[in-house]
XYZ file of C-alpha atoms in Angstrom:
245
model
C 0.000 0.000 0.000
C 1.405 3.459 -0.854
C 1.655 5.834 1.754
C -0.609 8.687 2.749
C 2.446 10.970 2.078
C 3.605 9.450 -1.121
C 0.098 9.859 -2.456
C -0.417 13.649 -1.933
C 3.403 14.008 -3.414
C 2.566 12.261 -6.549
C -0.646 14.658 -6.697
C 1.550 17.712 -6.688
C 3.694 16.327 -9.310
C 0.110 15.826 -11.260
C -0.872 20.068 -10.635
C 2.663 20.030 -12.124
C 2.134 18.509 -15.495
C -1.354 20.704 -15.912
C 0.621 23.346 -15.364
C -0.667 25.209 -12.300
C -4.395 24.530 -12.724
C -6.988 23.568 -10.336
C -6.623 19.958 -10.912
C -9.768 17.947 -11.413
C -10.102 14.836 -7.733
C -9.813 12.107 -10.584
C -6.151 12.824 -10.596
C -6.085 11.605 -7.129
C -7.992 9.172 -7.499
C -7.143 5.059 -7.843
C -3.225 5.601 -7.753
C -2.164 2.232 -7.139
C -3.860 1.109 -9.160
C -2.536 2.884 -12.462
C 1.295 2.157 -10.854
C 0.183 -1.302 -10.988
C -1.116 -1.049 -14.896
C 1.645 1.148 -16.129
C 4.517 -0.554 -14.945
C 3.868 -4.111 -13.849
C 0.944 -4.955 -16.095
C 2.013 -3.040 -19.269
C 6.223 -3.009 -18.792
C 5.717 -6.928 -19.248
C 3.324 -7.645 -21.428
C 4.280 -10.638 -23.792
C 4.228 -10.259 -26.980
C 4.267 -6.625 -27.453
C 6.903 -4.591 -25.567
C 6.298 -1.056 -24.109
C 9.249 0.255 -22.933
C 9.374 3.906 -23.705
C 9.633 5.460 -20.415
C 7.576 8.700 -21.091
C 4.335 6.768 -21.942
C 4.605 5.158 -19.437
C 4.515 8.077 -17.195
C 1.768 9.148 -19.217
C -0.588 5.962 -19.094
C -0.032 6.277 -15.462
C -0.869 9.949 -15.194
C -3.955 9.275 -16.882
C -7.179 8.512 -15.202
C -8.389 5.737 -17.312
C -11.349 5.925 -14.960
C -12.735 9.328 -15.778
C -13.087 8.120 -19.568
C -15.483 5.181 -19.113
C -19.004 4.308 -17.925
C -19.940 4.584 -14.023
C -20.489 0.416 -14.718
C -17.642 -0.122 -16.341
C -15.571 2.026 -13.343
C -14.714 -1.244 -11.178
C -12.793 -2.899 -14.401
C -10.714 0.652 -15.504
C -7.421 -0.781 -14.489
C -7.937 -4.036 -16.224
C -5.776 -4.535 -19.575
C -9.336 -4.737 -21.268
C -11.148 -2.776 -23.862
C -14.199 -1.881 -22.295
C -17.258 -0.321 -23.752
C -18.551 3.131 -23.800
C -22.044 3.669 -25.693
C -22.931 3.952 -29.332
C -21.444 0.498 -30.711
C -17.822 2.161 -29.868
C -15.050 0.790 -26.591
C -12.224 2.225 -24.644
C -9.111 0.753 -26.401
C -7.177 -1.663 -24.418
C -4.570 -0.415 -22.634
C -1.501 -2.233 -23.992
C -2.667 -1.063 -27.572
C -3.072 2.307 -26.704
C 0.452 2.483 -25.038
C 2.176 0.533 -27.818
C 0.330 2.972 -30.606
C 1.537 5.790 -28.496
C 5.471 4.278 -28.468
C 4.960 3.832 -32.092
C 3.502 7.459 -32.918
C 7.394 8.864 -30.989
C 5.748 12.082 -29.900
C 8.050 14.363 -29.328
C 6.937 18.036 -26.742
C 5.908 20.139 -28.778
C 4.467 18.342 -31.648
C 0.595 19.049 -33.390
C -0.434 15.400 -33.528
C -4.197 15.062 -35.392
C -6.378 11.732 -33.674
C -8.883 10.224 -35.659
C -11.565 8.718 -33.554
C -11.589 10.402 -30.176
C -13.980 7.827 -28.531
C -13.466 8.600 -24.624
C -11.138 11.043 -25.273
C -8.649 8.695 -23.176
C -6.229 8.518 -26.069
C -6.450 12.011 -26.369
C -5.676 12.102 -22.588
C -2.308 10.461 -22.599
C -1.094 12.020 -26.011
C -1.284 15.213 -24.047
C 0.652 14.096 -21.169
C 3.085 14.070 -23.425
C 3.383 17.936 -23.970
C 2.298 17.628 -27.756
C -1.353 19.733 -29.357
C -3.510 16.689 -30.038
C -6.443 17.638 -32.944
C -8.976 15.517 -32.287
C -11.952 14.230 -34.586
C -15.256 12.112 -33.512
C -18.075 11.143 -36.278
C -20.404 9.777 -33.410
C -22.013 13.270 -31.964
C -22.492 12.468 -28.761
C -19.245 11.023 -27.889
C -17.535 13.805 -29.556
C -19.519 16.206 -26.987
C -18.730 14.205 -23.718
C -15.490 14.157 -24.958
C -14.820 17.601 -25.269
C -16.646 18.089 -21.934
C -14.542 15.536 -19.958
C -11.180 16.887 -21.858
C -12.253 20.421 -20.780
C -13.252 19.633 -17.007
C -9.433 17.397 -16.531
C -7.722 20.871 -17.539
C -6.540 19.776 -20.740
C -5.498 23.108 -22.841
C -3.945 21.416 -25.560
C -6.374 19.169 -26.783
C -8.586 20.260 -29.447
C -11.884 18.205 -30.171
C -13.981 18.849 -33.003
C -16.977 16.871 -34.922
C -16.770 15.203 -38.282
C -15.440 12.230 -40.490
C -11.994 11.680 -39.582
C -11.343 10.125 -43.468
C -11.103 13.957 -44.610
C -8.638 14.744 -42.167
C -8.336 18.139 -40.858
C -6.939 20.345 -43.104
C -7.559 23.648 -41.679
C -4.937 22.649 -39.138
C -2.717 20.753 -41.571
C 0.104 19.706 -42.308
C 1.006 17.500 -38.445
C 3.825 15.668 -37.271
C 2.040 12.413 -36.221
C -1.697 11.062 -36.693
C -2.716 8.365 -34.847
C -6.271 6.885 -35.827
C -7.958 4.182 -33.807
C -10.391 3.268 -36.173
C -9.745 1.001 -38.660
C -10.275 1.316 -42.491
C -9.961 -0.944 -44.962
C -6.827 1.138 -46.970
C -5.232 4.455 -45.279
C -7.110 7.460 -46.350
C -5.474 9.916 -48.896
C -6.267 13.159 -47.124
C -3.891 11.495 -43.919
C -1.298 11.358 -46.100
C -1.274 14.169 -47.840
C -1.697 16.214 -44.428
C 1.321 14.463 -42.920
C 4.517 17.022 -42.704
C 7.842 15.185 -44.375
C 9.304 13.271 -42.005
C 5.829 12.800 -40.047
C 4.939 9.269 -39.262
C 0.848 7.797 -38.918
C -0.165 4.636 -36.526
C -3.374 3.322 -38.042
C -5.131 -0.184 -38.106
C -5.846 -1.319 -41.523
C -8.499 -4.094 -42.687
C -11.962 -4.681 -42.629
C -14.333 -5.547 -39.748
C -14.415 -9.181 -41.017
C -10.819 -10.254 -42.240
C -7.544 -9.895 -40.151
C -6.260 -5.841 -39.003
C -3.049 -4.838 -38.830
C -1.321 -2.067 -36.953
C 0.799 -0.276 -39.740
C 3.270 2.977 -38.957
C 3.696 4.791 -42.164
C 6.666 7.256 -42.613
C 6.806 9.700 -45.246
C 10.671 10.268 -46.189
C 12.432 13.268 -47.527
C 11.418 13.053 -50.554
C 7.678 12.125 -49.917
C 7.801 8.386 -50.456
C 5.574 7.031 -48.000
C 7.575 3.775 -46.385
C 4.849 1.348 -45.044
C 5.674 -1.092 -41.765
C 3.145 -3.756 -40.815
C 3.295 -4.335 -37.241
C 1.105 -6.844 -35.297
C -3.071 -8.289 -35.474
C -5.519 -6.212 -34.140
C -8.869 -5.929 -33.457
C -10.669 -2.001 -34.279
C -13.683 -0.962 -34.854
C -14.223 0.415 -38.575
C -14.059 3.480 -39.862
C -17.244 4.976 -40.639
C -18.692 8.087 -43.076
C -16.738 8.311 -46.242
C -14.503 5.521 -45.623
C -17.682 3.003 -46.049
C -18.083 4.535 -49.760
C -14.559 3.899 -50.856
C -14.557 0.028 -49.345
């Protein structure tokens, strides 16, 4: 058990990383249990190594709890996707810290999401000190999103409605994009709104044949270098995406 002391330290260090804002009681909340997650359940996981010691820090920052159903509160800390309304889930946590090692956010960064869900992606990206852009096609998650972003103190998450296969090119070109939705070939607009030298972490395939995770890098000289990682299990990509299937 982690001391009383210990506790209220590792809270200050949390008012540190929101830098000086009146920090939100989920922040306090359930400690132990992200330690536990972060470094014993994630740091060895077989099969798919997470390492990277700043996502880490950030998955166990994050209050996974916040982001999901009062029902679903009990199971937060479980390496489980979990769901959250309107057909869509929480990712699991090993896939959402592996995706995050593979994106290589660097402070700084404008990283565009596609498929905010929870917003709990969204969450850890900016624990990272990077502007996350942010795009939900399901309404209603997109507003309790923004809502939940906006009452945990996050200023550098933008959220926004619409279909994530168009991008966001008023706020083009970024350095990463990370999409946790999966479509059945990488969307053109991504790519061309990627900066040289910008790298994207999407699952590829369709709801009823085998996904991939695949990190795409876009060289010097534009050539767009493809690296299939491991299976995967997303749900699809909705709105224009379905028309180009």
């Amino acid at each position: 058990m982690i001391k009383r002391s210990v506790i209220w330290a590792l809270f200050a260090l949390f008012a540190i990383s929101l830098n000086g804002q009146k920090i939100h009681p989920a922040f306090g909340e359930r400690i132990s249990e992200r330690h536990h997650l972060a470094y014993r359940v994630l740091k060895n996981y077989p099969g798919i190594q997470v390492y990277d010691t700043a996502v880490l820090g950030a998955i166990y920052r994050t209050p996974r709890h916040a982001f999901v159903p009062d029902r679903m509160k009990p199971y937060a800390y479980e390496n489980t996707p979990l769901p959250i309304g309107y057909e869509q889930t929480i990712s699991q946590p090993v896939i959402v810290a592996s995706m995050t090692q593979m994106l290589d956010p660097q402070p700084g960064m404008k990283i565009l999401e596609i498929g905010t869900g929870s917003g709990y992606q969204a969450a850890v990206l900016a624990e990272l000190n990077v502007v996350v852009f942010s795009i939900e096609i399901v309404t209603e998650l997109g507003i309790r999103a923004k809502k939940l972003i906006d009452e945990l103190g996050y200023t550098n998450v933008h959220i926004k409605i619409g279909d994530g296969y168009e991008g966001w090119p008023e706020e083009a070109p970024f350095d990463r994009i990370i999409v946790t939705c999966a479509p059945e070939e990488v969307p053109e607009p991504l790519i061309s709104q990627l900066k040289t030298g910008g790298k994207i972490v999407i699952p590829v395939g369709s709801e009823n044949t085998t996904q991939y995770l695949v990190v795409l890098r876009k060289d010097q000289n534009g050539k767009i270098i493809r690296d299939t990682k491991y299976a995967v299990r997303f749900v699809p990509m909705t709105g224009k995406a379905e028309k180009v299937r």
